[in-house]
Short mmCIF file of C-alpha atoms and ligand atoms in Angstrom, two decimals:
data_model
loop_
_atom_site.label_atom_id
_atom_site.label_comp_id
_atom_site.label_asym_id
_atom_site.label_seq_id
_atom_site.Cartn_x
_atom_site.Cartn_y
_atom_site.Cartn_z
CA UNK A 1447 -7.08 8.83 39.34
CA UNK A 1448 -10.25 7.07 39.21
CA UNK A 1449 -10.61 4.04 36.89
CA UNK A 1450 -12.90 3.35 34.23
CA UNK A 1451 -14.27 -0.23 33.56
CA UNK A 1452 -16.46 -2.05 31.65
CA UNK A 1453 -17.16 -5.41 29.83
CA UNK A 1454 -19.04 -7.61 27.07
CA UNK A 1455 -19.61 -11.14 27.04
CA UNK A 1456 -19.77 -13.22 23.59
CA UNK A 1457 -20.66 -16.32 22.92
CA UNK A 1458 -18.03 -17.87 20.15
CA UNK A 1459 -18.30 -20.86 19.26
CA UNK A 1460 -15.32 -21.57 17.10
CA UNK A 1461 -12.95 -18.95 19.13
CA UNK A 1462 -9.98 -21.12 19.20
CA UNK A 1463 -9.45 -21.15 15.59
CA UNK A 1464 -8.99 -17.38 15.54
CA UNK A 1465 -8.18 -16.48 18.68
CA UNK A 1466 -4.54 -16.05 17.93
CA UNK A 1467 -5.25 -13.35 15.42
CA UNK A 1468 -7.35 -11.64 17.78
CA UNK A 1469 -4.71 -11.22 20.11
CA UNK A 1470 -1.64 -10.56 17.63
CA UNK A 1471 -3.90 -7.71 16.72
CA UNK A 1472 -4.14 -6.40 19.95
CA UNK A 1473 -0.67 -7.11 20.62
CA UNK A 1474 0.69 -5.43 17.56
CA UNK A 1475 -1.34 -1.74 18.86
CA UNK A 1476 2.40 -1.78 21.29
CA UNK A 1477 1.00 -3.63 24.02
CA UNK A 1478 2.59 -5.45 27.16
CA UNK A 1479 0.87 -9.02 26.88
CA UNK A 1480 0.33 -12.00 30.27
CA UNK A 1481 -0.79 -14.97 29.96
CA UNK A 1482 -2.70 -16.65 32.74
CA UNK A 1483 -4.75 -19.84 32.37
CA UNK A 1484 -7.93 -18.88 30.96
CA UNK A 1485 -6.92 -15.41 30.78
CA UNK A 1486 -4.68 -12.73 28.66
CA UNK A 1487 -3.93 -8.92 29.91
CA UNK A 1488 -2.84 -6.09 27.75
CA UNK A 1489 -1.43 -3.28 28.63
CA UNK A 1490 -1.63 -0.51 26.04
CA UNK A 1491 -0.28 3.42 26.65
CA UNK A 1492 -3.56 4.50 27.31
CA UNK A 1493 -5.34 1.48 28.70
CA UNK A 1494 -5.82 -2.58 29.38
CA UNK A 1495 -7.63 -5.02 27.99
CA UNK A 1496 -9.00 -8.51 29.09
CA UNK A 1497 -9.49 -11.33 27.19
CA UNK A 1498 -11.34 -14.14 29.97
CA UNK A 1499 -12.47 -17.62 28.50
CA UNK A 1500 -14.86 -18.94 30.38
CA UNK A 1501 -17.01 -22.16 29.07
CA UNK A 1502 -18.86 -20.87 25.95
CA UNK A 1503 -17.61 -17.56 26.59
CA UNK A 1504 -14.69 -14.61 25.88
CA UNK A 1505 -15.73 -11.92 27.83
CA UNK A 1506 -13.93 -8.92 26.85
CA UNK A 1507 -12.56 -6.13 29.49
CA UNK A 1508 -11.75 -2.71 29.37
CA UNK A 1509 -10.70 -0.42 31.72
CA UNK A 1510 -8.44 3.38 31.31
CA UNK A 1511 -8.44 6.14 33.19
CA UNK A 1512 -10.02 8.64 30.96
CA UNK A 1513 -12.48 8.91 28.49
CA UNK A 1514 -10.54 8.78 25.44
CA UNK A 1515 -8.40 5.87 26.38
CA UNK A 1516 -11.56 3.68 27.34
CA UNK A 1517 -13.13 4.63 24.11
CA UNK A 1518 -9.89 3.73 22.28
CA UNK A 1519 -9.10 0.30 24.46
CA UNK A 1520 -13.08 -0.21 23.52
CA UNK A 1521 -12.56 0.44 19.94
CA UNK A 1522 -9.56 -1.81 19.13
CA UNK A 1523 -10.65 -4.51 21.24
CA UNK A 1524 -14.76 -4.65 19.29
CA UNK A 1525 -12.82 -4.43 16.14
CA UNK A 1526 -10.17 -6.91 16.68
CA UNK A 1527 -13.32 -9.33 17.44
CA UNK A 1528 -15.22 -8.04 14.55
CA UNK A 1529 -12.74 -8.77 11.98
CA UNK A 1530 -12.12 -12.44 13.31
CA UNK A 1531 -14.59 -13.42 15.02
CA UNK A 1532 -16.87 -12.64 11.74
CA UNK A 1533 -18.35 -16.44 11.31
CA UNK A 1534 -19.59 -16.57 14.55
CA UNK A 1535 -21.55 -13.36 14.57
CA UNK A 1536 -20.56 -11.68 17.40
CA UNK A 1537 -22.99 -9.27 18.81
CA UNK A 1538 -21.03 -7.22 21.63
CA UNK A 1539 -22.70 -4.95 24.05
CA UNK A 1540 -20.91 -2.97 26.17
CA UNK A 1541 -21.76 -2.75 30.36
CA UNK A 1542 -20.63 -0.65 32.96
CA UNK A 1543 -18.90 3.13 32.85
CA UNK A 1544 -20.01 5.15 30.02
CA UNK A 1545 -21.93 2.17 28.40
CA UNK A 1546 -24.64 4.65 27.48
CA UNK A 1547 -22.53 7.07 25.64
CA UNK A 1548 -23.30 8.31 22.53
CA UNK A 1549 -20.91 10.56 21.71
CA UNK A 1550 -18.17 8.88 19.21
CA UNK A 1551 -14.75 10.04 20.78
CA UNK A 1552 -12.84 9.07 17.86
CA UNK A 1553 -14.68 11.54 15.29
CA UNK A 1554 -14.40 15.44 14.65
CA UNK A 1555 -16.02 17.82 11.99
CA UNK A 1556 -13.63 19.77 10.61
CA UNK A 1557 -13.37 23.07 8.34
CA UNK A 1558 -11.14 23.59 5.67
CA UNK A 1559 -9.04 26.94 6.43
CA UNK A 1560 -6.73 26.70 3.71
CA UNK A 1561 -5.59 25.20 0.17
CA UNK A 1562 -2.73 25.18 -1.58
CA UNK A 1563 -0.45 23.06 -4.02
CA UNK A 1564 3.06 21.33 -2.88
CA UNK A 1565 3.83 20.29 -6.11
CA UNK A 1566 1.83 19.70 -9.19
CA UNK A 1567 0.03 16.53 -8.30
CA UNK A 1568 0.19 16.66 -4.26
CA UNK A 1569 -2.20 19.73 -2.80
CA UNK A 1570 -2.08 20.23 0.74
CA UNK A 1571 -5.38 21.07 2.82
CA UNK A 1572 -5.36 22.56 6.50
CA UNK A 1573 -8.49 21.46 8.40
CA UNK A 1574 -9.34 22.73 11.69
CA UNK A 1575 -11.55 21.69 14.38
CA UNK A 1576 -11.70 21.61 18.11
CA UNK A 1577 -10.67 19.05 21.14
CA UNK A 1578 -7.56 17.48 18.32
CA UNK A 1579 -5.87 16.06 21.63
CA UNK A 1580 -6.39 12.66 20.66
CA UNK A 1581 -5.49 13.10 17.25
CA UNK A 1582 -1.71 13.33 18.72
CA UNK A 1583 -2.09 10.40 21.26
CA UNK A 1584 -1.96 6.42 20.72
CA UNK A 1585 0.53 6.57 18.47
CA UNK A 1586 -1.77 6.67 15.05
CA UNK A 1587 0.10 8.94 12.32
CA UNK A 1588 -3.77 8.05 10.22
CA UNK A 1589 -7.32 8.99 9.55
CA UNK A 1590 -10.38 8.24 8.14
CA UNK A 1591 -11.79 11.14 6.25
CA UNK A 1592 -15.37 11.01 5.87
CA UNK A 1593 -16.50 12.88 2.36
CA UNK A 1594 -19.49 14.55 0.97
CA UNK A 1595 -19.98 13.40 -2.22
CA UNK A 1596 -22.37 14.09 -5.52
CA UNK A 1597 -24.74 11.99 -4.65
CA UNK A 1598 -24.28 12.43 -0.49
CA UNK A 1599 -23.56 16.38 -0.59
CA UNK A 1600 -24.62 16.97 2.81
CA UNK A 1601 -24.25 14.02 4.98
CA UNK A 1602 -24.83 13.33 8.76
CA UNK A 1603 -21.95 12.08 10.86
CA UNK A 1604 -21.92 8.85 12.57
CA UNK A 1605 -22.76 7.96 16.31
CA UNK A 1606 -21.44 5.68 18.82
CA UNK A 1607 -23.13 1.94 19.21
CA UNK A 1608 -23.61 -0.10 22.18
CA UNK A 1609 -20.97 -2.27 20.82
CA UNK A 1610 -18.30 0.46 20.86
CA UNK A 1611 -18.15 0.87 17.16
CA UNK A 1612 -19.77 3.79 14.75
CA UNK A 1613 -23.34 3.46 13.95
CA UNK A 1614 -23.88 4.85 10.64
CA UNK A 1615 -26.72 7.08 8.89
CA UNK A 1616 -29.10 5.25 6.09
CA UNK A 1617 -27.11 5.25 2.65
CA UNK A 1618 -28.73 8.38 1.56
CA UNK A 1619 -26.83 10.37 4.32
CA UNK A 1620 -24.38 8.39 5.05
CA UNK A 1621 -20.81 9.85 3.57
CA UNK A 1622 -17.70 7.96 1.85
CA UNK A 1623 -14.83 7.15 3.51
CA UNK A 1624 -11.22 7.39 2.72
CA UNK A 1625 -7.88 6.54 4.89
CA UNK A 1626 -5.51 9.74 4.76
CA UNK A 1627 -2.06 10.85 7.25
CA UNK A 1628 -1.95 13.96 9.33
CA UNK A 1629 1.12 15.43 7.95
CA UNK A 1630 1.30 17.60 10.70
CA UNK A 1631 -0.94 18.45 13.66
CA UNK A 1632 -0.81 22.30 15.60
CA UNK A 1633 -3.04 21.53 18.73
CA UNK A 1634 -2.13 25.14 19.95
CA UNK A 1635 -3.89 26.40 16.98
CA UNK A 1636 -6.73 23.86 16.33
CA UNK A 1637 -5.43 22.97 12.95
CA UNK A 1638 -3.95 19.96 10.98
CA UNK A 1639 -2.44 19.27 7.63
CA UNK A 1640 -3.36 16.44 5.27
CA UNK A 1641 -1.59 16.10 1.80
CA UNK A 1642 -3.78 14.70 -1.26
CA UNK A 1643 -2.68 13.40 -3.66
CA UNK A 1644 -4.27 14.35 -7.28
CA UNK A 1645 -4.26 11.21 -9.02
CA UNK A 1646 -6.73 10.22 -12.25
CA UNK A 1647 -9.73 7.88 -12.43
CA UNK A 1648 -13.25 8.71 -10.88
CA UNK A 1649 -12.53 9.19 -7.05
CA UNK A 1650 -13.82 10.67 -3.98
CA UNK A 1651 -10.55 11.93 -2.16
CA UNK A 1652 -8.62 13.23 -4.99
CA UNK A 1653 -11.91 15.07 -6.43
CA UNK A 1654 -12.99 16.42 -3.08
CA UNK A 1655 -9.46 17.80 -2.74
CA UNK A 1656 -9.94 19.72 -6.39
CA UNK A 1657 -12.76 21.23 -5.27
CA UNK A 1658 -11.30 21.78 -1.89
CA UNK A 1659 -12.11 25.98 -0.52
CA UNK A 1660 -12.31 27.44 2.91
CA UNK A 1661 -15.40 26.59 4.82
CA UNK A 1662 -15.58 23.46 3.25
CA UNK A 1663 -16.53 20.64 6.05
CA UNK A 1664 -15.54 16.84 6.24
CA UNK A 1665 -15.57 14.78 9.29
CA UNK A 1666 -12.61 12.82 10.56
CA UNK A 1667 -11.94 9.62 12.74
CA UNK A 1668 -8.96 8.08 14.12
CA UNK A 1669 -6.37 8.34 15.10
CA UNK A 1670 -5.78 4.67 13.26
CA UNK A 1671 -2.82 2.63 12.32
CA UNK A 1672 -0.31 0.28 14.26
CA UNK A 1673 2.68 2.71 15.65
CA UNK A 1674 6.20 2.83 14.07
CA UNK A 1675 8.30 1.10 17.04
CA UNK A 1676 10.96 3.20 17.89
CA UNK A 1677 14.48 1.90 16.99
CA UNK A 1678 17.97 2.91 15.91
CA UNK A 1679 17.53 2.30 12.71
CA UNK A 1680 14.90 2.39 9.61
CA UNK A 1681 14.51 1.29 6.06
CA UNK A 1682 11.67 3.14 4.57
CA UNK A 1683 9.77 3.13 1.24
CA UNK A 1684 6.48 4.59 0.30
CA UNK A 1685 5.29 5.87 -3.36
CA UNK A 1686 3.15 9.35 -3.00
CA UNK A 1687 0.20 7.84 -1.06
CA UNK A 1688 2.89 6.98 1.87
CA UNK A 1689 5.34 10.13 1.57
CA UNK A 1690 3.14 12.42 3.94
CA UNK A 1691 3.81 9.58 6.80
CA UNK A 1692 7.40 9.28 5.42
CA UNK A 1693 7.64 13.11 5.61
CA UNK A 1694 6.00 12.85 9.10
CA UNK A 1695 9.04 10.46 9.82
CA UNK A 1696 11.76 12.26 8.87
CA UNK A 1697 10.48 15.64 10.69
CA UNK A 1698 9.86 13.82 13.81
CA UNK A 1699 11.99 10.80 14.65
CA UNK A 1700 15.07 11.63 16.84
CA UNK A 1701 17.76 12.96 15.08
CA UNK A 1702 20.55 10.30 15.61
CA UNK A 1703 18.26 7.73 14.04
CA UNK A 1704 20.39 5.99 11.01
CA UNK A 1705 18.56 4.30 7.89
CA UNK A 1706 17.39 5.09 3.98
CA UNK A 1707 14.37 5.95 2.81
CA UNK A 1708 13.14 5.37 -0.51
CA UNK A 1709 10.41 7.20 -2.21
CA UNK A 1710 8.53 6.63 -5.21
CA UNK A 1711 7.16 9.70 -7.06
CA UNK A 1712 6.10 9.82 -10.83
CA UNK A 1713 9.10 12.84 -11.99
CA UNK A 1714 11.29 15.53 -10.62
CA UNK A 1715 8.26 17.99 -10.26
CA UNK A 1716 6.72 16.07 -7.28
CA UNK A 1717 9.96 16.08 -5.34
CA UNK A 1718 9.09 18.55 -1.97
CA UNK A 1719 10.92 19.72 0.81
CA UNK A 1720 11.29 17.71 3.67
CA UNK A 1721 12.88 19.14 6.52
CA UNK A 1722 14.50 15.89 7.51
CA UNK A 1723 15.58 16.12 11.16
CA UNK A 1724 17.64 12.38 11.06
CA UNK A 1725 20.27 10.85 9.23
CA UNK A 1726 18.48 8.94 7.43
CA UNK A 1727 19.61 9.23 3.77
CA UNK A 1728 16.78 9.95 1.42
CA UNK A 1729 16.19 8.55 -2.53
CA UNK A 1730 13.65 9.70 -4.58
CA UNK A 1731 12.75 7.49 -7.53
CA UNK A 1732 11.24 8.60 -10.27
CA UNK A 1733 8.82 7.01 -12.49
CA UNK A 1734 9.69 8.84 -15.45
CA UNK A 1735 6.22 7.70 -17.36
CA UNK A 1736 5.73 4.67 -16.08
CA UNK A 1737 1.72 4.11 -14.30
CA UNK A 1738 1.32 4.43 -11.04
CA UNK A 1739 2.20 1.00 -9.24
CA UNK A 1740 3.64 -0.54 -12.10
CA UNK A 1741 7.43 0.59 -11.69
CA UNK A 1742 9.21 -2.60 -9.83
CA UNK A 1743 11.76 -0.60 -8.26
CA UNK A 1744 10.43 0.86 -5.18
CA UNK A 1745 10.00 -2.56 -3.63
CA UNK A 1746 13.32 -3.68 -5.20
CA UNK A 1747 15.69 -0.86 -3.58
CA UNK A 1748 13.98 -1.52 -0.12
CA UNK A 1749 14.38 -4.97 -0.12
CA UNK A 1750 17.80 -4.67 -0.94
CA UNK A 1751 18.74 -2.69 2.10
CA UNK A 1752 21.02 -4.18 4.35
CA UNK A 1753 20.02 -4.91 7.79
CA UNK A 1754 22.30 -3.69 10.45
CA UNK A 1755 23.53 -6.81 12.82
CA UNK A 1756 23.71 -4.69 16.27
CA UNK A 1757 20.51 -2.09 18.03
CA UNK A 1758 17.28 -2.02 16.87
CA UNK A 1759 16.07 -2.02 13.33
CA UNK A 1760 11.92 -1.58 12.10
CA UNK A 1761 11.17 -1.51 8.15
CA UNK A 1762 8.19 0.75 6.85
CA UNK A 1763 6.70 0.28 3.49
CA UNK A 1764 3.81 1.82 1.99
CA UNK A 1765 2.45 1.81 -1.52
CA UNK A 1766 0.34 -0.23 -4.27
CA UNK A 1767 -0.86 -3.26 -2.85
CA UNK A 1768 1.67 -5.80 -5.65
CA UNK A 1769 4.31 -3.91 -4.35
CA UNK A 1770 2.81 -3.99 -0.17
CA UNK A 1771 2.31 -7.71 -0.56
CA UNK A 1772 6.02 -8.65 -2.22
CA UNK A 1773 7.36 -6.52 0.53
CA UNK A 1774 5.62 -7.96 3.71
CA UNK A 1775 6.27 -11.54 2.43
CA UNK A 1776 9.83 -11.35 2.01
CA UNK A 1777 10.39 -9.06 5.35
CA UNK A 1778 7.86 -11.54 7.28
CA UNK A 1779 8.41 -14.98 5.35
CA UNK A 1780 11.86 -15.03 3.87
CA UNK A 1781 13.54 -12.54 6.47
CA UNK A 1782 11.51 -14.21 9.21
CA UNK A 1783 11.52 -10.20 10.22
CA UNK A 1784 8.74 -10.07 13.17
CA UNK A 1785 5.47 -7.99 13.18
CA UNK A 1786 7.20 -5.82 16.09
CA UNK A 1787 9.68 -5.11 13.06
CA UNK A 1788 8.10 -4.07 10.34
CA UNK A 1789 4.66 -2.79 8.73
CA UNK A 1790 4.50 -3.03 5.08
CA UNK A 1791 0.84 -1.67 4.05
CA UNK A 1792 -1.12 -1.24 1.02
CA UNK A 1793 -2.40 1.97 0.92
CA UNK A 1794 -4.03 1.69 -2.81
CA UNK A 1795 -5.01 -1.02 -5.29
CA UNK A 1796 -4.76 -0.39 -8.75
CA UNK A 1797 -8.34 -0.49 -10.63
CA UNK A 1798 -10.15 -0.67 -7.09
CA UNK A 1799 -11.68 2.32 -4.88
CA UNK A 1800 -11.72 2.56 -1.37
CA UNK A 1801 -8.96 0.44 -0.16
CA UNK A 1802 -8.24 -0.07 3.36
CA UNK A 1803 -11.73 2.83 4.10
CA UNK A 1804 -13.45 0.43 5.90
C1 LIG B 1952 -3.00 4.28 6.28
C2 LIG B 1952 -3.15 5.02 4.94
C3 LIG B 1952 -2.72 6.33 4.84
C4 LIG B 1952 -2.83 7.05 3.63
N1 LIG B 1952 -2.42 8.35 3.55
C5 LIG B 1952 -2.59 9.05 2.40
C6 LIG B 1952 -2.23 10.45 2.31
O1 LIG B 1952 -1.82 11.07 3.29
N2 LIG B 1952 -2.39 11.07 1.12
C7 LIG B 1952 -2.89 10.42 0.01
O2 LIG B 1952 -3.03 11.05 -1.06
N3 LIG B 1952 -3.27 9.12 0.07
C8 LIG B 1952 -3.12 8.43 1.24
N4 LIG B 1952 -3.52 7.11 1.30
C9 LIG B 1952 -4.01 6.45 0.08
C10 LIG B 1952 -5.48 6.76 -0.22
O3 LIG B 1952 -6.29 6.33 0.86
C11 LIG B 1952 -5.87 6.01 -1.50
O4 LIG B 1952 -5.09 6.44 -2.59
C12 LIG B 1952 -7.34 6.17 -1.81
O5 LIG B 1952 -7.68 5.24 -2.82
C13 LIG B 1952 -7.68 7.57 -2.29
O6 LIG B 1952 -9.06 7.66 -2.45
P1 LIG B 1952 -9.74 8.30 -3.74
O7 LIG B 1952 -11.15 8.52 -3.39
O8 LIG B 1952 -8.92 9.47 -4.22
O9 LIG B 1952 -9.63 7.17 -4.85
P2 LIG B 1952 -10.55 5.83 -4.89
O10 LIG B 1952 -11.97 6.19 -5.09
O11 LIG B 1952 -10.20 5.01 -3.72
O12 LIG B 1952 -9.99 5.11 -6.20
C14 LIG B 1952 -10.43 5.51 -7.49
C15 LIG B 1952 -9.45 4.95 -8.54
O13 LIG B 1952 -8.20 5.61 -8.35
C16 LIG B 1952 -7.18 4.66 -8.21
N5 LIG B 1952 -6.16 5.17 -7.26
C17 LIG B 1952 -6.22 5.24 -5.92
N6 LIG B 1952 -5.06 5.73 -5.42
C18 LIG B 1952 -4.27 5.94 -6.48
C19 LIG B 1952 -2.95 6.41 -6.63
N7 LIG B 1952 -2.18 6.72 -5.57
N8 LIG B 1952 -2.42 6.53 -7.86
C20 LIG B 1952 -3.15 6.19 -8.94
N9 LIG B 1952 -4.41 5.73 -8.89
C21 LIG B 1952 -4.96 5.61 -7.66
C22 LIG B 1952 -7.86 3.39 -7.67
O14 LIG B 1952 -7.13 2.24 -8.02
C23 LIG B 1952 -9.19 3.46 -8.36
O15 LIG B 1952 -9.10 2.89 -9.64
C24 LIG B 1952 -3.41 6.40 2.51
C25 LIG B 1952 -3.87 5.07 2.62
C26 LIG B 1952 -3.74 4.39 3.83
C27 LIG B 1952 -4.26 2.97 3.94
#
């Protein structure tokens, strides 16, 4: 198999006060890390990933043996650099295979095929579109769903920079984003599922999903997200933004895995069937008129799980930010629980749009 390769060299000046975050971000994306003096490897699934300091310098490398993986190792490495490196303005240009590229390999348009409601507040929309491969690689369960919107009805899709990342249209083309889970992905057929959730206040997800018919186009990118390490055992808890990953779960991990899940939904009409494949024991809460993100007890059952002492353990939380944040600081600060053992994520804020759409 041939190898692809290629490079960009930055000039940083204050890279070693973030350069650890730069590399537990790389390392958290499941990678196999070496230290040498002056240099770090990763080894990822579907490709590796240099970090060399030379004086004045990180030069970044990235090699994979296909397209996809390159483009991937390319993407998390640019914006692993982007997000920390933000003071010192990095401005990374890619040389060597496919440096001229234009063709963004993480982004598909897709069609809307069909529409219809799981319960009365969670409607789920098939999209399909072609060359989904990649969509089931890397380990992303996640997407970024690009919208049209009222004022952006028909927008133009994004392109790939020389620095790896999206290039996007002017503002008056350019559409809204929005993170979303595949629920479940058919590459046979060319199709995938994504569950909205119908929630109030002005929106662009929840609306486009009213509106939702056949024919209907959005574009997607991804696949994004840090993967769910495999293990022996889970604790899981996610209010309805999270329950199509925690669905996803429970359908797909092997079925001797142990654990509870926990999931948040607002009453006993948004309970679905999940055809859970594991022995993990599932709890729905329910609300029972309390606001979205204000009920205490989602975070409160989950944290009182109890570890087991023996085989592998990983903890899985996703909701309103409050309840993200209490989670991930007692798993990580009081549990001294490792990022390789948990992800607790806010997938929503209360009173703010667009969290987490980049
Ligand atoms: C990795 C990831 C995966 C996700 N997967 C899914 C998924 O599969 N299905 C899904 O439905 N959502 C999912 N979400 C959550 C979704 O991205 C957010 O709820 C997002 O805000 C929805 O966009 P919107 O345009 O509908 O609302 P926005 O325009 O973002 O927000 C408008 C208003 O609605 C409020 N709002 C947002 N979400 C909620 C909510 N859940 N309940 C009540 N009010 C809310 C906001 O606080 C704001 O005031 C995911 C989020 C992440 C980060």
């Amino acid at each position: 198999m041939s190898i692809l390769n290629c490079q960009a060299r930055l000039r940083l000046p204050n890279l070693a006060s973030y350069l650890h975050l730069i590399t537990d971000r790389l390392q958290s994306f499941d990678a196999a890390v070496s230290r040498h003096s002056g240099r770090m490897d990763f080894r990822f699934s579907f490709g590796e990933a240099t970090l060399e300091m030379v004086p004045d310098l990180l030069v970044l490398r990235a090699s994979a043996g296909d397209r996809d993986g390159l483009a991937r190792t390319k993407d998390i490495l640019a914006t692993a650099v982007e997000i920390y490196a933000k003071q010192d303005g990095p401005e990374i240009v890619w040389t060597g295979d496919l440096a001229q590229d234009t063709r963004l390999a993480q982004f598909r348009e897709m069609t809307v095929t069909d529409v219809y409601d799981l319960t009365p507040h969670m409607r789920r929309i098939r999209l399909a579109g072609e060359d989904l491969g990649r969509f089931g690689k890397f380990q992303g369960m996640h997407i970024r769903i690009l919208f049209p919107t009222r004022a952006v009805p028909d927008p133009a899709w994004p392109s790939l920079g020389a620095n790896g990342l999206p290039v996007w249209p002017a503002d008056d083309r350019r559409p809204v984003a929005r993170v979303y889970t595949i629920r479940t992905l058919d590459l046979d057929a060319g199709h995938m599922d994504v569950d909205f959730l119908i929630h109030e206040g002005e929106s662009v997800g929840s609306a486009w999903a009213l509106q939702a018919r056949a024919g209907h186009k959005v574009g997607i990118m991804g696949p994004v997200g840090r993967p769910v390490r495999p293990a022996d055992w889970y604790v899981l808890g996610a209010d309805e933004t999270g329950l199509p990953a925690v669905g996803r779960l429970l359908e797909t991990l092997p079925c001797h895995t142990k654990g509870v899940a926990f999931i948040e939904i607002a009453d006993s009409a948004e309970r679905q069937q999940i055809n859970n494949a594991t022995q993990i024991e599932l709890h729905w809460l329910e609300r029972c008129g309390k606001a979205p993100g204000t009920d205490g007890r989602l975070a409160e059952q989950v944290l009182s799980a109890e570890w087991p002492k023996e085989g592998t353990a990983f903890g899985w939380f996703a909701a309103e930010a409050e309840a993200a944040k209490l989670v991930r600081e007692t798993w990580r600060g009081q549990m001294r629980l490792g990022r390789d053992q948990t992800i607790a994520a806010a997938y929503w804020r209360r009173g703010q749009a667009g969290l987490m759409a980049g």
